[in-house]
XYZ file of C-alpha atoms in Angstrom:
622
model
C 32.149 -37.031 11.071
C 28.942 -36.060 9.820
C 27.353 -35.683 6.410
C 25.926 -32.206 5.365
C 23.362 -31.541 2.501
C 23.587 -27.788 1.588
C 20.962 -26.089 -1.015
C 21.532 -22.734 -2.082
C 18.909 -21.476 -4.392
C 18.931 -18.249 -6.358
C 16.203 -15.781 -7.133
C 14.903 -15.744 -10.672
C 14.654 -12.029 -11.151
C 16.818 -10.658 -13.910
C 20.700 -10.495 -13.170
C 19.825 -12.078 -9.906
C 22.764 -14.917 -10.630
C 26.731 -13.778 -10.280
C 29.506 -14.874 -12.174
C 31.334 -14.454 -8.813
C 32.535 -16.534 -6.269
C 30.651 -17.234 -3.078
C 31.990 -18.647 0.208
C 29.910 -20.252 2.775
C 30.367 -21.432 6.315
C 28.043 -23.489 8.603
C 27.807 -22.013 12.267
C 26.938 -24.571 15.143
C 26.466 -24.182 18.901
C 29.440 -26.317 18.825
C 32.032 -24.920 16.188
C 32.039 -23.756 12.601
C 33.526 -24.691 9.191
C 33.791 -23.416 5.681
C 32.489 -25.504 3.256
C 34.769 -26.425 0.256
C 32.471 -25.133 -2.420
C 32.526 -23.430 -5.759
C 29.580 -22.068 -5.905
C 28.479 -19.474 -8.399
C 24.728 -18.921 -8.403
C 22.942 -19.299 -11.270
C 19.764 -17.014 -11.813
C 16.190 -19.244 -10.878
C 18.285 -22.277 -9.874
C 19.096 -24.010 -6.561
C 22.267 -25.925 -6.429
C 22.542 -28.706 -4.139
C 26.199 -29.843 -2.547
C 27.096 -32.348 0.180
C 30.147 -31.584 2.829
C 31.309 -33.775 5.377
C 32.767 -32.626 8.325
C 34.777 -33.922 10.767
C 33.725 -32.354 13.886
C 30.110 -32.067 15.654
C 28.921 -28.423 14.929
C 25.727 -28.972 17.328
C 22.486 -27.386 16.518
C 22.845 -25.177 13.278
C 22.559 -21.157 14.495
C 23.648 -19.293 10.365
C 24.870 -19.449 7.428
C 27.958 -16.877 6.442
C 28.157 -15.831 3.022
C 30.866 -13.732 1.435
C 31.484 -12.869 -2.206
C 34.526 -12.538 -3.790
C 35.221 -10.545 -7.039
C 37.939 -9.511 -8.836
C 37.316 -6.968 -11.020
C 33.503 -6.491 -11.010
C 31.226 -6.433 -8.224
C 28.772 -8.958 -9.732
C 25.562 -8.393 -7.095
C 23.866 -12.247 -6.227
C 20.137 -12.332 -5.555
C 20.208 -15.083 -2.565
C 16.850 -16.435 -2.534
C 16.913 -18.951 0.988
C 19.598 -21.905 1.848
C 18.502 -24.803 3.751
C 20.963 -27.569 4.968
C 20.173 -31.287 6.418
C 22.147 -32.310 8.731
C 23.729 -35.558 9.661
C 20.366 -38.049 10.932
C 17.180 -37.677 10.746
C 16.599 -34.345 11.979
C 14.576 -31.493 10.641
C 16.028 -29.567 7.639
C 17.180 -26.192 8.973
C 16.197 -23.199 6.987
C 18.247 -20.214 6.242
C 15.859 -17.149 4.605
C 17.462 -14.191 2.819
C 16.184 -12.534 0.039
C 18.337 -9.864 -0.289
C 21.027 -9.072 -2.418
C 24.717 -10.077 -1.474
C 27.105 -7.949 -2.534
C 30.716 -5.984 -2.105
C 32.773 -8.034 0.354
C 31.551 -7.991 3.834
C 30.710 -11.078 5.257
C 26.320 -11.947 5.405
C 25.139 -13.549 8.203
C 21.919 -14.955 8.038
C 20.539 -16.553 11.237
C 18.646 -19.935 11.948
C 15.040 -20.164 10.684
C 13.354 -22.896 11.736
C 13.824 -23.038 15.720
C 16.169 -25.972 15.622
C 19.254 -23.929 16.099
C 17.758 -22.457 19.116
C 17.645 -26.105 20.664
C 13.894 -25.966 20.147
C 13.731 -23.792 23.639
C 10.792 -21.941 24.412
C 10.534 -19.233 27.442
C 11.949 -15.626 26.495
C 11.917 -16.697 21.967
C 8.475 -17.943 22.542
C 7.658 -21.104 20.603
C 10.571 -22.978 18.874
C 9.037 -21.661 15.704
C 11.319 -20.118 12.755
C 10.547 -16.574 13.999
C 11.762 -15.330 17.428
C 11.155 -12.301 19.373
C 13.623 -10.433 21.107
C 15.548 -12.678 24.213
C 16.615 -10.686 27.957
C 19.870 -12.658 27.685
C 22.277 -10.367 26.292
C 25.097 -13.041 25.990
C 23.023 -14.949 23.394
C 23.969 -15.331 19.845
C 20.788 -14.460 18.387
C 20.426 -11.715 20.720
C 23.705 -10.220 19.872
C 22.883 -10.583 16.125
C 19.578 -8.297 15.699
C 21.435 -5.738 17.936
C 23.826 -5.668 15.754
C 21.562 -5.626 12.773
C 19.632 -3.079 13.612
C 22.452 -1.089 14.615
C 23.700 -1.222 11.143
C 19.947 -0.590 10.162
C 19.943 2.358 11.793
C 22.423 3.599 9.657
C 21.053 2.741 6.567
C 17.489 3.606 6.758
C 17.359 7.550 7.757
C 14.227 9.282 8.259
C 14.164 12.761 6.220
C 11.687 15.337 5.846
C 10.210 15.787 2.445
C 7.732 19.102 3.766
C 7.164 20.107 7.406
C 3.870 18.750 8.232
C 3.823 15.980 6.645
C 5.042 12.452 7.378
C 8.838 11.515 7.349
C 10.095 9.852 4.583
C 12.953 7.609 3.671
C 16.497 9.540 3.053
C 17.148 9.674 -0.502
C 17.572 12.136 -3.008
C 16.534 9.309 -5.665
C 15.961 5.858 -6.295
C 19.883 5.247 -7.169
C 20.387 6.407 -3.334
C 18.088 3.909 -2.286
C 19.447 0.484 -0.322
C 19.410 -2.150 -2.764
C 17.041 -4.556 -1.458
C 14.227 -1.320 -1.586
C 15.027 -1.236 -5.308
C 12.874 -2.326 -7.799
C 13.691 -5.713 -9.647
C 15.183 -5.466 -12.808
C 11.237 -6.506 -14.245
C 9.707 -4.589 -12.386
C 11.763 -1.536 -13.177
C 11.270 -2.769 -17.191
C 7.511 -3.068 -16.686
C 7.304 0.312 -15.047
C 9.321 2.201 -17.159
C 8.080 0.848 -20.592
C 4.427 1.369 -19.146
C 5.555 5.174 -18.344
C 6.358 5.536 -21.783
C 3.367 3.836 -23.246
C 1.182 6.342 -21.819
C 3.354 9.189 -22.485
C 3.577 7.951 -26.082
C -0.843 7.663 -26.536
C -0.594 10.854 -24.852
C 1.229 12.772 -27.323
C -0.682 10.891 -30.287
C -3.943 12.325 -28.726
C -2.079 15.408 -28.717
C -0.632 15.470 -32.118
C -4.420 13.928 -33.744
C -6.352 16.994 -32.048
C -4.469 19.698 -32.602
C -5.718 20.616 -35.153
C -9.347 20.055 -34.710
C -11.812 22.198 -32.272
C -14.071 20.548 -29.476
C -17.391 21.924 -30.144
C -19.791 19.656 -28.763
C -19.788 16.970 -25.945
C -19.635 14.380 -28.823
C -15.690 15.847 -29.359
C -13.883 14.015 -26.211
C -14.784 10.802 -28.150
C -11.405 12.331 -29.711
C -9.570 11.159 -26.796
C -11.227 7.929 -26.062
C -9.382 5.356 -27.656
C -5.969 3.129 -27.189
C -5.802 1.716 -24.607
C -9.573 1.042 -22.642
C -11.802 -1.485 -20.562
C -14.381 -1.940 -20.184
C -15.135 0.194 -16.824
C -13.517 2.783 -19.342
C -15.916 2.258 -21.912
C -18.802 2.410 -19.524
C -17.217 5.759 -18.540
C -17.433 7.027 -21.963
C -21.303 6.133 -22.306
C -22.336 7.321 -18.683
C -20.804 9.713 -17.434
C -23.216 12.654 -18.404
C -26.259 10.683 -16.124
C -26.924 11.551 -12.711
C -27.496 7.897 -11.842
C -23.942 7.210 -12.643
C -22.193 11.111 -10.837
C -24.317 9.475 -8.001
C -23.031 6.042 -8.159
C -19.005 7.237 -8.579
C -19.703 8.483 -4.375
C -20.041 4.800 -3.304
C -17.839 2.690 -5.798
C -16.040 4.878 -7.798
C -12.342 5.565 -7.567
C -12.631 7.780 -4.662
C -15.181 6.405 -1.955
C -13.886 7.932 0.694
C -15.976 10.872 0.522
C -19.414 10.372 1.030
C -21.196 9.984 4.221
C -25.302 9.836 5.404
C -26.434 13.581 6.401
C -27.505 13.981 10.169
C -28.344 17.554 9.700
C -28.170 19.933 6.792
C -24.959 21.149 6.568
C -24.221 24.390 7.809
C -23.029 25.470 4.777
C -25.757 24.835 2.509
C -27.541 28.312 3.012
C -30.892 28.159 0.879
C -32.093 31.697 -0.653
C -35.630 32.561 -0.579
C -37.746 30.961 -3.479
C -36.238 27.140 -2.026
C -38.443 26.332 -0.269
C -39.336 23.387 -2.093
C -36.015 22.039 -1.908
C -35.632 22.806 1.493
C -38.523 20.277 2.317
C -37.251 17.392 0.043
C -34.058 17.898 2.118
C -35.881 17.768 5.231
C -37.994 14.489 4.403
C -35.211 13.167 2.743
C -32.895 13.433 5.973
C -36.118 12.076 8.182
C -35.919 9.844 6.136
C -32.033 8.115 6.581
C -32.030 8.786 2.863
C -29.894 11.775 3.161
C -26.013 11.661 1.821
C -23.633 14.739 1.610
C -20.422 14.737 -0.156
C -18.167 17.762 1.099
C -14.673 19.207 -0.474
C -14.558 21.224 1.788
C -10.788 20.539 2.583
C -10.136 22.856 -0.992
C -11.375 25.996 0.405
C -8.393 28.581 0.046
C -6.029 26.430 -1.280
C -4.179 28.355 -3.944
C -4.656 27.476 -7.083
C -1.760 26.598 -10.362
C -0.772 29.010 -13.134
C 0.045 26.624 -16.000
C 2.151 28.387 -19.488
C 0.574 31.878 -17.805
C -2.763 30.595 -17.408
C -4.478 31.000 -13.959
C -6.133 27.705 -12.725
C -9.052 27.471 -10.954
C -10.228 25.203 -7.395
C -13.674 24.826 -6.406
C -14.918 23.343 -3.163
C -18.283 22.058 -3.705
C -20.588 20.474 -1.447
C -22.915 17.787 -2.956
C -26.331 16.932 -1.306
C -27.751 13.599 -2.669
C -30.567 11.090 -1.900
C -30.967 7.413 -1.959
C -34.117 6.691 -3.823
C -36.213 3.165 -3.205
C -34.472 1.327 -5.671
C -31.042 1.769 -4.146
C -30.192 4.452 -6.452
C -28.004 7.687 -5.469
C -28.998 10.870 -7.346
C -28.097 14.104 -6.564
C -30.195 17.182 -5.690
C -28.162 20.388 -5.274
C -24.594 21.402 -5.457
C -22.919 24.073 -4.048
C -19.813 25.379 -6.124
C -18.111 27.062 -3.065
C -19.013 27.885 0.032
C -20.559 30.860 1.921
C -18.206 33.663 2.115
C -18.575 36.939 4.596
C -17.040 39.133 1.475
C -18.909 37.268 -1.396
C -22.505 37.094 -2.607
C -24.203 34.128 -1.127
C -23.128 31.320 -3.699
C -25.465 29.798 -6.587
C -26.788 26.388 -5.852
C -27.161 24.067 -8.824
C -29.853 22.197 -9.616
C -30.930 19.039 -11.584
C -33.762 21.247 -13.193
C -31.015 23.625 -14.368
C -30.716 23.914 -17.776
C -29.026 20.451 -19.305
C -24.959 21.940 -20.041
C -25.286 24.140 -16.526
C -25.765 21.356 -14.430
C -23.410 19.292 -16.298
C -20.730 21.964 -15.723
C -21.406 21.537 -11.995
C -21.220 17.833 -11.835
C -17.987 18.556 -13.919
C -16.441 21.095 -11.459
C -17.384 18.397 -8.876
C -15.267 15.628 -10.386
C -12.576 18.041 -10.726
C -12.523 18.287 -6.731
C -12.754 14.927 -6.894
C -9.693 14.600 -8.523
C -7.466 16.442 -6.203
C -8.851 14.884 -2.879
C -8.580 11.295 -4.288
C -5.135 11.762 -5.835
C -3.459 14.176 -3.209
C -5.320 12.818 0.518
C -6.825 9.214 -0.374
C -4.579 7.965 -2.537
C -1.084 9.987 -2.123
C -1.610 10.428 1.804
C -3.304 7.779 3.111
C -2.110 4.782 1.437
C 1.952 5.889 -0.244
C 2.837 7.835 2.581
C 1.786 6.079 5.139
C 2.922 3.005 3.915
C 6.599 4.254 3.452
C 6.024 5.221 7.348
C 5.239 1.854 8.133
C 8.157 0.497 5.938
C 10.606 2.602 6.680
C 10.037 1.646 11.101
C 10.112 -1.903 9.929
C 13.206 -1.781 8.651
C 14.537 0.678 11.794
C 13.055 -0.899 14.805
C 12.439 -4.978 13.799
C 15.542 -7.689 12.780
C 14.773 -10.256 10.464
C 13.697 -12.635 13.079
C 11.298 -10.898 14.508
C 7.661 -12.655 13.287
C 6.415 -8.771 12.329
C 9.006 -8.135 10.410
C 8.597 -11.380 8.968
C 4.818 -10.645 8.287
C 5.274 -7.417 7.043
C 7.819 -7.576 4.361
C 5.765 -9.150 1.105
C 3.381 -5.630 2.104
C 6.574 -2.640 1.995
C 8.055 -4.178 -1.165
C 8.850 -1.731 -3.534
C 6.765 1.060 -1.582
C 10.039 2.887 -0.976
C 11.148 3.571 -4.970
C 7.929 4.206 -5.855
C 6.838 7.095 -3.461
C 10.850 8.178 -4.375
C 10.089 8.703 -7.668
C 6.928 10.032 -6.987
C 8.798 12.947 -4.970
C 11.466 13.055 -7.583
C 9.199 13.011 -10.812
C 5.424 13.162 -9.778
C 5.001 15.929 -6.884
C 8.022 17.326 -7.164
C 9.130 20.867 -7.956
C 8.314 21.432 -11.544
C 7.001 17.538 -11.720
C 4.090 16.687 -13.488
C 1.586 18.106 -10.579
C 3.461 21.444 -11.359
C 3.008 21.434 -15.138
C -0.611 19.395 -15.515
C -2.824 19.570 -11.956
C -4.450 22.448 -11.009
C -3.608 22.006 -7.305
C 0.189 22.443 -8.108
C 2.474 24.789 -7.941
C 2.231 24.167 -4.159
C -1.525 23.906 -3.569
C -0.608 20.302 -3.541
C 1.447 20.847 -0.295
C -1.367 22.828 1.311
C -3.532 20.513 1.073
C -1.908 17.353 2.071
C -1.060 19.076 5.244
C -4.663 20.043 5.741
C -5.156 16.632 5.217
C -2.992 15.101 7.698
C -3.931 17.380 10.278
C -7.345 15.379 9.754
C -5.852 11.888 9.413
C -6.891 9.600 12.170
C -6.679 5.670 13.106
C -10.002 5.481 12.928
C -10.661 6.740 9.166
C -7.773 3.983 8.588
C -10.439 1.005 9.601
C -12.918 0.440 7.825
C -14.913 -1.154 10.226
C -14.765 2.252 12.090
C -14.750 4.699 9.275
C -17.901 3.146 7.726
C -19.575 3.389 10.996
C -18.313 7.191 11.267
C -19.854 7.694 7.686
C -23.052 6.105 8.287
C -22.610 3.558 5.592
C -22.960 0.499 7.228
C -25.446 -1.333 5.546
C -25.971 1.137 2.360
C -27.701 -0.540 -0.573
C -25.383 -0.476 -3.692
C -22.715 0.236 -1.745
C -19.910 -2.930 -2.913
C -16.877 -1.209 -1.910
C -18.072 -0.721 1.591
C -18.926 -4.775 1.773
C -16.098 -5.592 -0.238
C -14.016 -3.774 1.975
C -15.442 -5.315 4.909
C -15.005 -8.700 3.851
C -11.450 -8.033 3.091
C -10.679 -6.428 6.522
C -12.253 -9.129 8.487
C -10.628 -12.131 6.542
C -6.867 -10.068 6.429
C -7.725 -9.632 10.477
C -8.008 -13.585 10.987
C -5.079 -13.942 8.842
C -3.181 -11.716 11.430
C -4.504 -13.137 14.309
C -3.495 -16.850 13.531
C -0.133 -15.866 12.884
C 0.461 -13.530 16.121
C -0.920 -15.791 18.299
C 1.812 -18.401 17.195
C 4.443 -15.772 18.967
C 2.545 -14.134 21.723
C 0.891 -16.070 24.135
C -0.605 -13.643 26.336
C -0.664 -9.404 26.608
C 1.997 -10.039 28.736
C 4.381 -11.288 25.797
C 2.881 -8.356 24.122
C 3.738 -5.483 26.482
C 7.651 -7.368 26.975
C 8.527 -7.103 23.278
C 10.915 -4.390 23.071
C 11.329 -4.034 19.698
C 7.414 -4.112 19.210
C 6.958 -1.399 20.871
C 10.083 0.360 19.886
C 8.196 0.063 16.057
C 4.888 1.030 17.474
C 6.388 4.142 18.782
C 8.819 4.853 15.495
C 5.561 4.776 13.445
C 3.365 6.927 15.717
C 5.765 9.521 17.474
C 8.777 10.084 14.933
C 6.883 8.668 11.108
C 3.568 10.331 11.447
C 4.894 13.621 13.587
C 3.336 12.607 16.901
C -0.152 11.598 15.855
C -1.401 10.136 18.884
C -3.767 13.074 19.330
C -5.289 11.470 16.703
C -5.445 7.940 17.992
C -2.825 6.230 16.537
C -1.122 4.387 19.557
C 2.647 4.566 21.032
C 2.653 1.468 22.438
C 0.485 -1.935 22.154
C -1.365 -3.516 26.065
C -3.213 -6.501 24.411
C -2.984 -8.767 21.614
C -5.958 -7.313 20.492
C -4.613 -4.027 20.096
C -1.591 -5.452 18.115
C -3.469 -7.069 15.593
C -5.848 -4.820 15.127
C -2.632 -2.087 14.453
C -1.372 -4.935 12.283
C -4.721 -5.495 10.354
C -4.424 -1.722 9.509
C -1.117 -2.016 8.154
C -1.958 -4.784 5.620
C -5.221 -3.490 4.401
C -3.642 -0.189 4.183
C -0.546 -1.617 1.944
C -3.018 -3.465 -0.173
C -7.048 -3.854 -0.720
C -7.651 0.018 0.517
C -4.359 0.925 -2.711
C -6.386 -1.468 -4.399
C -9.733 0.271 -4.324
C -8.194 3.911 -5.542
C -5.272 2.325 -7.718
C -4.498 -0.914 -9.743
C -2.008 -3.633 -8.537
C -0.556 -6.535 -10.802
C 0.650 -9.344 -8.377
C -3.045 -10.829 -6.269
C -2.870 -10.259 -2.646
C -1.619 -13.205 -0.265
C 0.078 -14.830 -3.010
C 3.920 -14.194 -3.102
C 7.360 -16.136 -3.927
C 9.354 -15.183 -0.748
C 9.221 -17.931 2.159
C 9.613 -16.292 5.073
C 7.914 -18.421 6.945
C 8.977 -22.252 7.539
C 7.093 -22.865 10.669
C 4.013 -25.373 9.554
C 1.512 -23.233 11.315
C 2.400 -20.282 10.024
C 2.257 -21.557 6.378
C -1.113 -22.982 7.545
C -2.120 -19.781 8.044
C -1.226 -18.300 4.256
C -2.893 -20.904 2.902
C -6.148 -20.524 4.779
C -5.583 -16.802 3.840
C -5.816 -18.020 0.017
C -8.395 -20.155 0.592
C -10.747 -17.247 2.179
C -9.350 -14.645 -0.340
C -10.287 -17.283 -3.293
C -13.748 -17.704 -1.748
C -14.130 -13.628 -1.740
C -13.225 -13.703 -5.317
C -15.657 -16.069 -6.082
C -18.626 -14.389 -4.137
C -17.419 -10.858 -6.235
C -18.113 -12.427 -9.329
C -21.099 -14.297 -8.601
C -22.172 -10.708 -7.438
C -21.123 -8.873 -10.239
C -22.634 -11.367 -13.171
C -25.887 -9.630 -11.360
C -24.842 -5.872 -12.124
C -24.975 -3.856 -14.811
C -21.465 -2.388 -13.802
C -19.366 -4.954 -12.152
C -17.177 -3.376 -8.993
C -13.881 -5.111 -9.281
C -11.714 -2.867 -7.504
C -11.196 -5.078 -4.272
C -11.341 -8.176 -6.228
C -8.712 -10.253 -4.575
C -6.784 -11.339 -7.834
C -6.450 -7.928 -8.887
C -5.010 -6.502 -5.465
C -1.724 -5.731 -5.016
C 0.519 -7.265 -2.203
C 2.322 -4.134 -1.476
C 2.323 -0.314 -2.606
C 4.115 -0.522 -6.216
C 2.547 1.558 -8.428
């Protein structure tokens, strides 16, 4: 007979806890048993029990759950169950964090490596994770087959528009699996904050209506509620070139910009420019030279909003770095040459004052569409539900990716659902407000992922590309940097704990299987465009892997606001001591970025917080 200490602890979101009964049973290499229990699980609490049993269950392999209900199907929140056994052996651990709910029964597998007898060979190390086994007739083998066979089922690809990435099947967020759904405070926060906005809106609305805007001075009109103080510094600035100039390298959209090698083809000068032609010319001798093109707008058919035709321009923006690290622009190009059209006006800083304004203006207007629609909507949402959605298909719960990946896809499912169902949707808010809707929008994120590559994913490589390395000023491009390399140690500490060699790398089956998933069926065969279908090296894995995360969080972060800091989350997926090692030193390097960033910024006159660690999301949520 031996002595069992079972703790069962619950999550703390809302309605996490049931008023219904649970069932559990211990699974050995040697037997099972059903522990006598009544156990019904209190929200934020862990309840502890102690079972004897008569018999010697061996090693622990799971931990079966089922939950019985009457009338109501009362949903549990199961945070993680650990049990000590009889001696002094180590406590085995039991993750979850899912929801338990109609009446099937859960089976949640060994975490900790002592149910596996602590074997190495074809799991790896006897660490909680495990990759996938050649023995078919094991039990943990036979358990994230059948996992991912059910999986399969659950997770469907489905195409929202041809040409563009595949998406998770679901009509809306109700059709979504429940542990892709938001928590219930989450789903407060985001719906009261909805409304909030919507509510200032229509006070804006209701206090100008009856008032004309005359003068520049007038949008003051709108500038009030809520604000902060990169808001504020909006407000004051952004008529001055210094600042339009400035918005290229650390603004919300600093994807854009890149360091001229030649004038752009484009940019056809009329006679009487002369002049400008030769500052462009020393300027570009120089290095000095920058170019900002939207060109990706050209044709794309513009919205007709309450009968009123919209308008697109696709400017082109010529700019120079001047010796004290400012970036000021010189001409800008509306539109650009056309075979049937007069050659186009080029704009001027000598123009008179409301002309060139009225350019800049048009340019942040293009601004607008390629940071929302390709930067933001494209590159980060969608490509994150790809990544999530593969996860989910192609990697069981004990595999040390899936493992990795999880605190990074929370919630990015519901919110690029919604997004299709209220945001970008037929007569959504793009329809009725944006002048790219109406279906420009679709035009142009297919343009747009026609020109997505790996590459332009890494910043490391896209910097490079852009000529940016090394720009004065330019604190996203560091910041970004920084972040990359200390999320790319982070990855390599923890896949080095499961794959000893290329060797282990090239054997994983389900590895590749997601490598593939993402590459060939999520992105629409995109290899031609460097994204890989399978991984050779541990390099190459974690390099794929650093993508992911930065992609999920800091490169959200710089285009979009996050609430929870990165590397800091409840959910204990990892027990292994090295691997929680390895978070930690995360923490410590992301707390000694945060620290640098504001020792930095106490020197600026406009602090660049947008890949401050504290204030980057985890995961794609908003």
């Amino acid at each position: 007979m031996g002595r069992y200490c079972i703790r069962v602890a619950t999550g703390a979101s809302l309605f996490a806890g049931s008023h219904n009964r649970v069932r559990l049973w211990l699974v050995g290499a040697h037997g099972e048993t059903e522990l006598e229990l009544e156990l019904r699980p209190v929200r934020g609490q862990e309840e502890e029990f102690e079972h004897d049993v008569p018999d010697d269950l061996g090693p622990l392999q799971f931990v079966k759950l089922r939950k019985h209900h009457s009338l109501v199907d009362d949903a549990w929140f199961c945070d993680r169950i650990t049990v000590q056994g009889p001696g002094a052996g180590e406590e085995a651990a039991f993750p979850c964090y899912s929801w338990v709910q109609g009446d099937g029964v859960l089976c949640l597998p060994e975490g900790t490596g002592g149910g596996s007898g602590g074997r190495c060979g074809a799991w790896g190390t006897a660490d909680e994770a495990r990759l996938a086994g050649d023995n078919a007739l094991d039990v943990f083998q036979k358990h994230r087959e059948k996992e991912l066979k059910e999986r399969h089922q659950i997770y469907c690809w489905a195409t929202w528009k041809e040409g563009l990435p595949l998406t998770i099947a679901a009509g809306c967020e109700d059709d979504l699996p429940s542990n892709m759904r938001f928590h219930e405070e989450k789903r407060l926060d985001f719906e009261w904050t909805q409304k909030a906005g919507a509510l200032e809106m229509l006070l804006k609305r209701v206090y100008t209506l009856l008032s004309s805007w005359n003068r520049l001075e007038d949008f003051d009109h709108i500038f009030w509620g809520q604000k902060s103080t990169l808001a504020e510094n909006v407000r004051q600035r952004w008529q001055e070139d210094e600042f339009f100039g400035y918005q290229f390298l650390n603004g919300a959209n600093p994807m854009l910009l890149r360091r001229s090698t030649a004038l752009p083809p484009r940019l056809v000068l009329p006679s009487g420019m002369e002049e400008l032609r030769a500052q462009l010319e020393k300027e570009l001798q120089n290095g000095s030279l920058f170019e900002a093109d939207f060109i990706l707008l050209d044709g794309i058919p513009a919205n007709v909003i309450q009968g009123e035709k919209q308008y697109l321009a696709a400017p082109l923006v010529m700019l120079k770095m001047d010796p004290h690290g400012k970036l000021l622009p010189m001409v800008i190009q509306l539109q650009p040459p056309s075979p049937s059209s007069p050659t186009p006006p080029l704009f001027l800083p000598s123009d008179p004052p409301l002309a060139w304004l009225l350019a800049k203006s048009w340019v942040r207007n293009s601004d607008f569409q390629l940071h929302q629609l390709q930067y933001h909507l494209l590159n980060t949402h969608l490509l994150a539900e790809v990544i999530a959605v593969a996860t989910m298909r192609c990697l069981p719960g004990l595999h040390p990716v899936f493992k990795f990946l999880m605190p990074h896809i929370r919630y990015t499912m519901e919110i690029n659902t919604r997004a299709r169902t209220q945001l970008i949707s037929d007569g959504g808010v793009f329809d009725k407000v944006v002048s790219t809707g109406g279906g420009g929008h679709v035009h142009l994120l297919r343009r747009a992922m026609a020109q997505l590559t790996y590459c332009s994913l890494c910043p490391p490589d896209d910097l490079a590309e852009r000529g940016l390395l090394g720009t004065p000023g330019a604190h996203y491009a560091h910041d970004a940097l920084r972040l990359w390399d200390i999320t790319a140690r982070y990855v390599e500490r923890i896949i080095q704990l499961f794959y000893h060699g290329d060797d282990v790398v090239r054997g994983d089956p389900e590895l590749q299987a997601w490598c593939q998933e993402i590459t060939e069926v999520g992105l629409c065969r995109a290899q031609d465009r460097g994204f890989p279908v399978s991984f050779q090296s541990q390099n190459q894995l974690c390099h794929f892997l650093t993508m992911c995360v930065f992609t999920c969080t800091a490169q959200h972060g710089a285009i979009n606001k996050g609430q929870v800091p990165l590397g800091h989350h409840k959910e204990k997926y990892f027990s292994e001591a090295k691997a929680k090692a390895a978070l930690n030193q995360f923490q410590t390097d992301l707390a000694n970025l945060e620290r640098e960033i504001a020792a930095r910024n106490e020197q600026l006159d406009l602090p660049y917080e947008y890949l401050k660690p504290s204030l980057t999301e985890n995961s794609i949520t908003i």
